[in-house]
């Protein structure tokens, strides 16, 4: 009999739980209104929450998620003598456990809409694999009956307890933030729909914007993102005091001309890192590396698929256009086929996007234009982050092993901004003077 641990949703009767484990056999997560033994710290990884190994889970009422080999299933049981009832199940190659990989399985429990959702990786619409809406297709009268019948599971008056199998540390997995994340994490809200990746300043929001839900408004950003947004929203690449000699022209000349500083620097770089990181200011240990970085993307170049160490971020395009490819959370080890993006979008000059611990955390940037692109990237650990992972984890193909591996990149610096600006402007001025 497996050992089990308990936790409680931080908001009465709703939320999303993320269960990060490597499972070689099927597992079940139970949500119950029946009071359970919960650790004082409410830390799922704490020894205080662990049942005795021989003790089985016994409760009169629960909704459960079972994930097995090539299947996932929602079940419900009400009252001790009633049989379990299958609410919904799906079968497929990618829906079940991944026995060789450390994976985040998530379970969204929507109290108000009476909707269950299950998925893997980041909690998003695109990663949802199983969904059961109790009220779908029901009349108003039927809805009232269902809400009354299942009120024990879906109400705001009572706490809901989570019971899941405990897990030991995976000793043979090395590297990556995913290894040291807590086994069970909670978000206070269920997954309803995605937030937009495009940021719009709240002072410029219209009634149409509110209705169409096409933007993330700046005042609604996570606090760490909001701080970064306020710091960089007014930045521009060109300096108005010198309207003739543009920094963009100097950068383009240095990138495209053999013997110039940026051209030669780019020759030194691996293909998957063939862009420039120009840092601004000191490393205050508030983010992975120096928090403010001007990144210069030559035409046709991009980054590898990577996360941001769970940190928050704001990205603004200062010149040109960049394509953002969004991916699911990287497993450890990563998928052994090339990862496909969940979604993609272009950012034009002056546009901004955001990154949170769950939202748009894993991406690949690429410049598909015939000119260079410049972006300001800024990072800050979420205010609730207790790890402060110092690296970006990325997927790299190791040719001698002929497989993809999760590798770590400590954000470094190719130049400081003041030095870069002085160097490329001097080079360009000499070119103009002949």
mmCIF file of C-alpha atoms in Angstrom, residues 28-238:
data_model
loop_
_atom_site.group_PDB
_atom_site.id
_atom_site.type_symbol
_atom_site.label_atom_id
_atom_site.label_comp_id
_atom_site.label_asym_id
_atom_site.label_seq_id
_atom_site.Cartn_x
_atom_site.Cartn_y
_atom_site.Cartn_z
ATOM 1 C CA UNK A 28 -4.791 8.556 -7.998
ATOM 2 C CA UNK A 29 -5.374 11.993 -6.497
ATOM 3 C CA UNK A 30 -8.448 12.393 -4.284
ATOM 4 C CA UNK A 31 -10.338 15.575 -3.436
ATOM 5 C CA UNK A 32 -12.681 15.203 -0.497
ATOM 6 C CA UNK A 33 -14.761 17.411 1.794
ATOM 7 C CA UNK A 34 -14.208 14.915 4.622
ATOM 8 C CA UNK A 35 -11.715 16.216 7.154
ATOM 9 C CA UNK A 36 -8.224 14.757 6.821
ATOM 10 C CA UNK A 37 -5.034 14.917 8.836
ATOM 11 C CA UNK A 38 -3.111 17.924 7.479
ATOM 12 C CA UNK A 39 0.390 19.072 8.547
ATOM 13 C CA UNK A 40 0.625 22.282 10.539
ATOM 14 C CA UNK A 41 2.918 23.733 7.909
ATOM 15 C CA UNK A 42 0.561 22.735 5.079
ATOM 16 C CA UNK A 43 3.726 21.657 3.285
ATOM 17 C CA UNK A 44 2.963 18.553 1.256
ATOM 18 C CA UNK A 45 6.610 17.542 1.358
ATOM 19 C CA UNK A 46 6.688 17.687 5.159
ATOM 20 C CA UNK A 47 6.995 14.475 7.123
ATOM 21 C CA UNK A 48 4.123 15.584 9.374
ATOM 22 C CA UNK A 49 1.543 14.928 6.676
ATOM 23 C CA UNK A 50 2.503 11.338 5.985
ATOM 24 C CA UNK A 51 0.169 8.472 6.833
ATOM 25 C CA UNK A 52 1.501 5.169 8.106
ATOM 26 C CA UNK A 53 2.422 2.981 5.138
ATOM 27 C CA UNK A 54 -0.202 0.329 5.891
ATOM 28 C CA UNK A 55 -3.031 2.824 6.361
ATOM 29 C CA UNK A 56 -5.440 2.979 3.410
ATOM 30 C CA UNK A 57 -7.446 5.961 2.261
ATOM 31 C CA UNK A 58 -11.005 5.600 3.557
ATOM 32 C CA UNK A 59 -13.597 8.323 3.142
ATOM 33 C CA UNK A 60 -17.278 8.474 2.306
ATOM 34 C CA UNK A 61 -17.082 11.183 -0.340
ATOM 35 C CA UNK A 62 -14.510 12.063 -2.971
ATOM 36 C CA UNK A 63 -13.811 13.073 -6.540
ATOM 37 C CA UNK A 64 -10.692 11.424 -7.925
ATOM 38 C CA UNK A 65 -8.296 11.687 -10.840
ATOM 39 C CA UNK A 66 -6.527 8.481 -11.862
ATOM 40 C CA UNK A 67 -3.698 8.620 -14.388
ATOM 41 C CA UNK A 68 -2.379 5.337 -15.730
ATOM 42 C CA UNK A 69 -0.691 3.889 -18.759
ATOM 43 C CA UNK A 70 -2.324 5.591 -21.748
ATOM 44 C CA UNK A 71 -5.445 6.723 -19.876
ATOM 45 C CA UNK A 72 -6.862 9.288 -17.448
ATOM 46 C CA UNK A 73 -10.139 9.043 -15.520
ATOM 47 C CA UNK A 74 -12.338 11.179 -13.276
ATOM 48 C CA UNK A 75 -14.433 9.286 -10.707
ATOM 49 C CA UNK A 76 -16.929 10.278 -8.019
ATOM 50 C CA UNK A 77 -18.105 8.562 -4.840
ATOM 51 C CA UNK A 78 -20.804 9.817 -2.506
ATOM 52 C CA UNK A 79 -21.527 8.143 0.839
ATOM 53 C CA UNK A 80 -19.589 5.188 2.166
ATOM 54 C CA UNK A 81 -21.682 2.381 0.709
ATOM 55 C CA UNK A 82 -22.063 3.808 -2.805
ATOM 56 C CA UNK A 83 -20.015 2.462 -5.681
ATOM 57 C CA UNK A 84 -17.508 4.649 -7.482
ATOM 58 C CA UNK A 85 -18.924 6.221 -10.639
ATOM 59 C CA UNK A 86 -16.822 7.068 -13.684
ATOM 60 C CA UNK A 87 -17.470 10.663 -14.710
ATOM 61 C CA UNK A 88 -15.251 10.633 -17.766
ATOM 62 C CA UNK A 89 -12.220 8.775 -19.086
ATOM 63 C CA UNK A 90 -10.021 9.108 -22.114
ATOM 64 C CA UNK A 91 -7.433 6.819 -23.681
ATOM 65 C CA UNK A 92 -4.459 7.838 -25.787
ATOM 66 C CA UNK A 93 -0.705 7.674 -26.117
ATOM 67 C CA UNK A 94 0.046 11.074 -24.565
ATOM 68 C CA UNK A 95 -2.656 11.317 -21.908
ATOM 69 C CA UNK A 96 -1.248 8.966 -19.258
ATOM 70 C CA UNK A 97 1.837 8.535 -17.092
ATOM 71 C CA UNK A 98 5.331 9.056 -18.448
ATOM 72 C CA UNK A 99 7.353 6.484 -16.458
ATOM 73 C CA UNK A 100 10.796 7.657 -17.584
ATOM 74 C CA UNK A 101 10.274 11.376 -17.031
ATOM 75 C CA UNK A 102 9.807 13.785 -14.140
ATOM 76 C CA UNK A 103 6.514 15.425 -15.088
ATOM 77 C CA UNK A 104 4.076 17.974 -13.644
ATOM 78 C CA UNK A 105 0.526 16.569 -13.695
ATOM 79 C CA UNK A 106 -2.159 19.146 -12.893
ATOM 80 C CA UNK A 107 -5.771 18.972 -11.695
ATOM 81 C CA UNK A 108 -8.041 22.032 -11.913
ATOM 82 C CA UNK A 109 -11.060 22.048 -9.592
ATOM 83 C CA UNK A 110 -13.589 24.760 -10.485
ATOM 84 C CA UNK A 111 -16.009 25.186 -7.600
ATOM 85 C CA UNK A 112 -18.289 27.770 -9.195
ATOM 86 C CA UNK A 113 -18.587 26.239 -12.683
ATOM 87 C CA UNK A 114 -18.507 22.618 -11.397
ATOM 88 C CA UNK A 115 -15.771 21.734 -13.876
ATOM 89 C CA UNK A 116 -12.840 19.324 -13.562
ATOM 90 C CA UNK A 117 -9.778 19.555 -15.806
ATOM 91 C CA UNK A 118 -6.573 17.520 -16.049
ATOM 92 C CA UNK A 119 -3.396 18.145 -17.988
ATOM 93 C CA UNK A 120 0.399 17.935 -17.975
ATOM 94 C CA UNK A 121 3.069 20.632 -17.830
ATOM 95 C CA UNK A 122 2.108 24.282 -17.613
ATOM 96 C CA UNK A 123 -1.520 24.904 -16.636
ATOM 97 C CA UNK A 124 -2.993 26.166 -19.922
ATOM 98 C CA UNK A 125 -5.885 25.555 -22.270
ATOM 99 C CA UNK A 126 -3.484 23.952 -24.776
ATOM 100 C CA UNK A 127 -2.185 21.419 -22.223
ATOM 101 C CA UNK A 128 -5.632 20.276 -21.051
ATOM 102 C CA UNK A 129 -6.097 16.549 -21.720
ATOM 103 C CA UNK A 130 -9.342 15.676 -19.907
ATOM 104 C CA UNK A 131 -12.318 17.839 -18.943
ATOM 105 C CA UNK A 132 -15.642 17.144 -17.238
ATOM 106 C CA UNK A 133 -18.168 20.004 -16.884
ATOM 107 C CA UNK A 134 -21.060 18.837 -14.681
ATOM 108 C CA UNK A 135 -23.352 21.559 -16.064
ATOM 109 C CA UNK A 136 -22.627 21.334 -19.787
ATOM 110 C CA UNK A 137 -25.776 21.254 -21.882
ATOM 111 C CA UNK A 138 -28.090 21.441 -18.865
ATOM 112 C CA UNK A 139 -31.188 23.589 -18.535
ATOM 113 C CA UNK A 140 -31.496 26.143 -15.742
ATOM 114 C CA UNK A 141 -33.664 23.770 -13.744
ATOM 115 C CA UNK A 142 -31.245 20.886 -14.245
ATOM 116 C CA UNK A 143 -28.360 23.115 -13.194
ATOM 117 C CA UNK A 144 -30.084 23.955 -9.921
ATOM 118 C CA UNK A 145 -30.694 20.257 -9.234
ATOM 119 C CA UNK A 146 -27.055 19.324 -9.983
ATOM 120 C CA UNK A 147 -25.689 22.138 -7.821
ATOM 121 C CA UNK A 148 -27.842 20.989 -4.919
ATOM 122 C CA UNK A 149 -26.989 17.321 -5.407
ATOM 123 C CA UNK A 150 -23.220 17.892 -5.483
ATOM 124 C CA UNK A 151 -23.086 20.794 -3.042
ATOM 125 C CA UNK A 152 -20.920 18.727 -0.698
ATOM 126 C CA UNK A 153 -18.120 18.920 -3.311
ATOM 127 C CA UNK A 154 -18.703 22.405 -4.686
ATOM 128 C CA UNK A 155 -19.310 25.035 -2.036
ATOM 129 C CA UNK A 156 -17.451 27.992 -0.551
ATOM 130 C CA UNK A 157 -18.229 27.158 3.074
ATOM 131 C CA UNK A 158 -15.994 24.130 3.519
ATOM 132 C CA UNK A 159 -12.369 23.310 2.893
ATOM 133 C CA UNK A 160 -11.478 20.622 0.366
ATOM 134 C CA UNK A 161 -8.681 18.204 1.141
ATOM 135 C CA UNK A 162 -6.230 16.703 -1.334
ATOM 136 C CA UNK A 163 -4.864 13.216 -0.775
ATOM 137 C CA UNK A 164 -2.104 11.861 -3.027
ATOM 138 C CA UNK A 165 0.717 9.360 -2.935
ATOM 139 C CA UNK A 166 3.937 10.640 -1.422
ATOM 140 C CA UNK A 167 7.134 10.492 -3.424
ATOM 141 C CA UNK A 168 10.801 10.160 -2.549
ATOM 142 C CA UNK A 169 13.517 12.232 -4.190
ATOM 143 C CA UNK A 170 14.430 10.982 -7.663
ATOM 144 C CA UNK A 171 18.114 10.389 -7.094
ATOM 145 C CA UNK A 172 19.066 9.387 -10.645
ATOM 146 C CA UNK A 173 17.744 12.601 -12.187
ATOM 147 C CA UNK A 174 20.236 15.454 -12.254
ATOM 148 C CA UNK A 175 19.819 19.093 -13.191
ATOM 149 C CA UNK A 176 16.880 21.342 -13.829
ATOM 150 C CA UNK A 177 14.469 23.321 -11.707
ATOM 151 C CA UNK A 178 11.809 20.611 -12.063
ATOM 152 C CA UNK A 179 13.805 18.223 -9.834
ATOM 153 C CA UNK A 180 13.677 20.467 -6.764
ATOM 154 C CA UNK A 181 10.164 21.838 -7.137
ATOM 155 C CA UNK A 182 7.745 20.798 -4.411
ATOM 156 C CA UNK A 183 5.869 17.582 -5.095
ATOM 157 C CA UNK A 184 2.539 19.361 -4.704
ATOM 158 C CA UNK A 185 1.938 23.028 -5.480
ATOM 159 C CA UNK A 186 -1.278 25.024 -5.526
ATOM 160 C CA UNK A 187 -2.697 27.913 -7.511
ATOM 161 C CA UNK A 188 -5.668 29.619 -5.828
ATOM 162 C CA UNK A 189 -7.805 29.700 -8.982
ATOM 163 C CA UNK A 190 -8.951 26.977 -11.362
ATOM 164 C CA UNK A 191 -8.042 27.112 -15.030
ATOM 165 C CA UNK A 192 -10.835 28.907 -16.885
ATOM 166 C CA UNK A 193 -9.048 30.319 -19.922
ATOM 167 C CA UNK A 194 -5.585 31.558 -20.822
ATOM 168 C CA UNK A 195 -4.358 35.043 -20.028
ATOM 169 C CA UNK A 196 -3.211 36.987 -23.063
ATOM 170 C CA UNK A 197 0.577 37.105 -23.544
ATOM 171 C CA UNK A 198 0.429 40.677 -24.921
ATOM 172 C CA UNK A 199 0.608 43.500 -22.357
ATOM 173 C CA UNK A 200 -1.337 46.734 -22.735
ATOM 174 C CA UNK A 201 -0.913 49.754 -20.468
ATOM 175 C CA UNK A 202 -3.945 49.994 -18.181
ATOM 176 C CA UNK A 203 -4.205 53.762 -18.752
ATOM 177 C CA UNK A 204 -5.002 53.067 -22.419
ATOM 178 C CA UNK A 205 -7.575 50.292 -22.014
ATOM 179 C CA UNK A 206 -10.883 50.696 -23.868
ATOM 180 C CA UNK A 207 -14.290 49.101 -23.380
ATOM 181 C CA UNK A 208 -13.562 46.986 -26.454
ATOM 182 C CA UNK A 209 -10.351 45.710 -24.835
ATOM 183 C CA UNK A 210 -12.242 44.643 -21.722
ATOM 184 C CA UNK A 211 -14.793 42.750 -23.769
ATOM 185 C CA UNK A 212 -12.464 41.084 -26.291
ATOM 186 C CA UNK A 213 -9.908 39.862 -23.728
ATOM 187 C CA UNK A 214 -7.013 40.258 -26.166
ATOM 188 C CA UNK A 215 -4.541 41.837 -23.736
ATOM 189 C CA UNK A 216 -3.053 41.417 -20.289
ATOM 190 C CA UNK A 217 -3.541 44.807 -18.661
ATOM 191 C CA UNK A 218 -0.448 46.154 -16.947
ATOM 192 C CA UNK A 219 -2.157 46.715 -13.582
ATOM 193 C CA UNK A 220 -3.261 43.050 -13.571
ATOM 194 C CA UNK A 221 0.256 41.653 -14.005
ATOM 195 C CA UNK A 222 1.771 39.586 -11.191
ATOM 196 C CA UNK A 223 3.471 41.998 -8.737
ATOM 197 C CA UNK A 224 7.010 41.131 -9.841
ATOM 198 C CA UNK A 225 6.049 41.669 -13.496
ATOM 199 C CA UNK A 226 4.305 44.929 -12.635
ATOM 200 C CA UNK A 227 7.506 46.242 -11.024
ATOM 201 C CA UNK A 228 9.510 45.378 -14.144
ATOM 202 C CA UNK A 229 6.880 46.824 -16.472
ATOM 203 C CA UNK A 230 6.887 50.166 -14.677
ATOM 204 C CA UNK A 231 10.685 50.293 -14.868
ATOM 205 C CA UNK A 232 11.057 49.665 -18.599
ATOM 206 C CA UNK A 233 7.794 50.697 -20.292
ATOM 207 C CA UNK A 234 9.260 53.984 -21.508
ATOM 208 C CA UNK A 235 12.590 52.645 -22.804
ATOM 209 C CA UNK A 236 13.688 53.181 -26.399
ATOM 210 C CA UNK A 237 16.771 52.180 -28.335
ATOM 211 C CA UNK A 238 17.467 55.513 -30.003
#
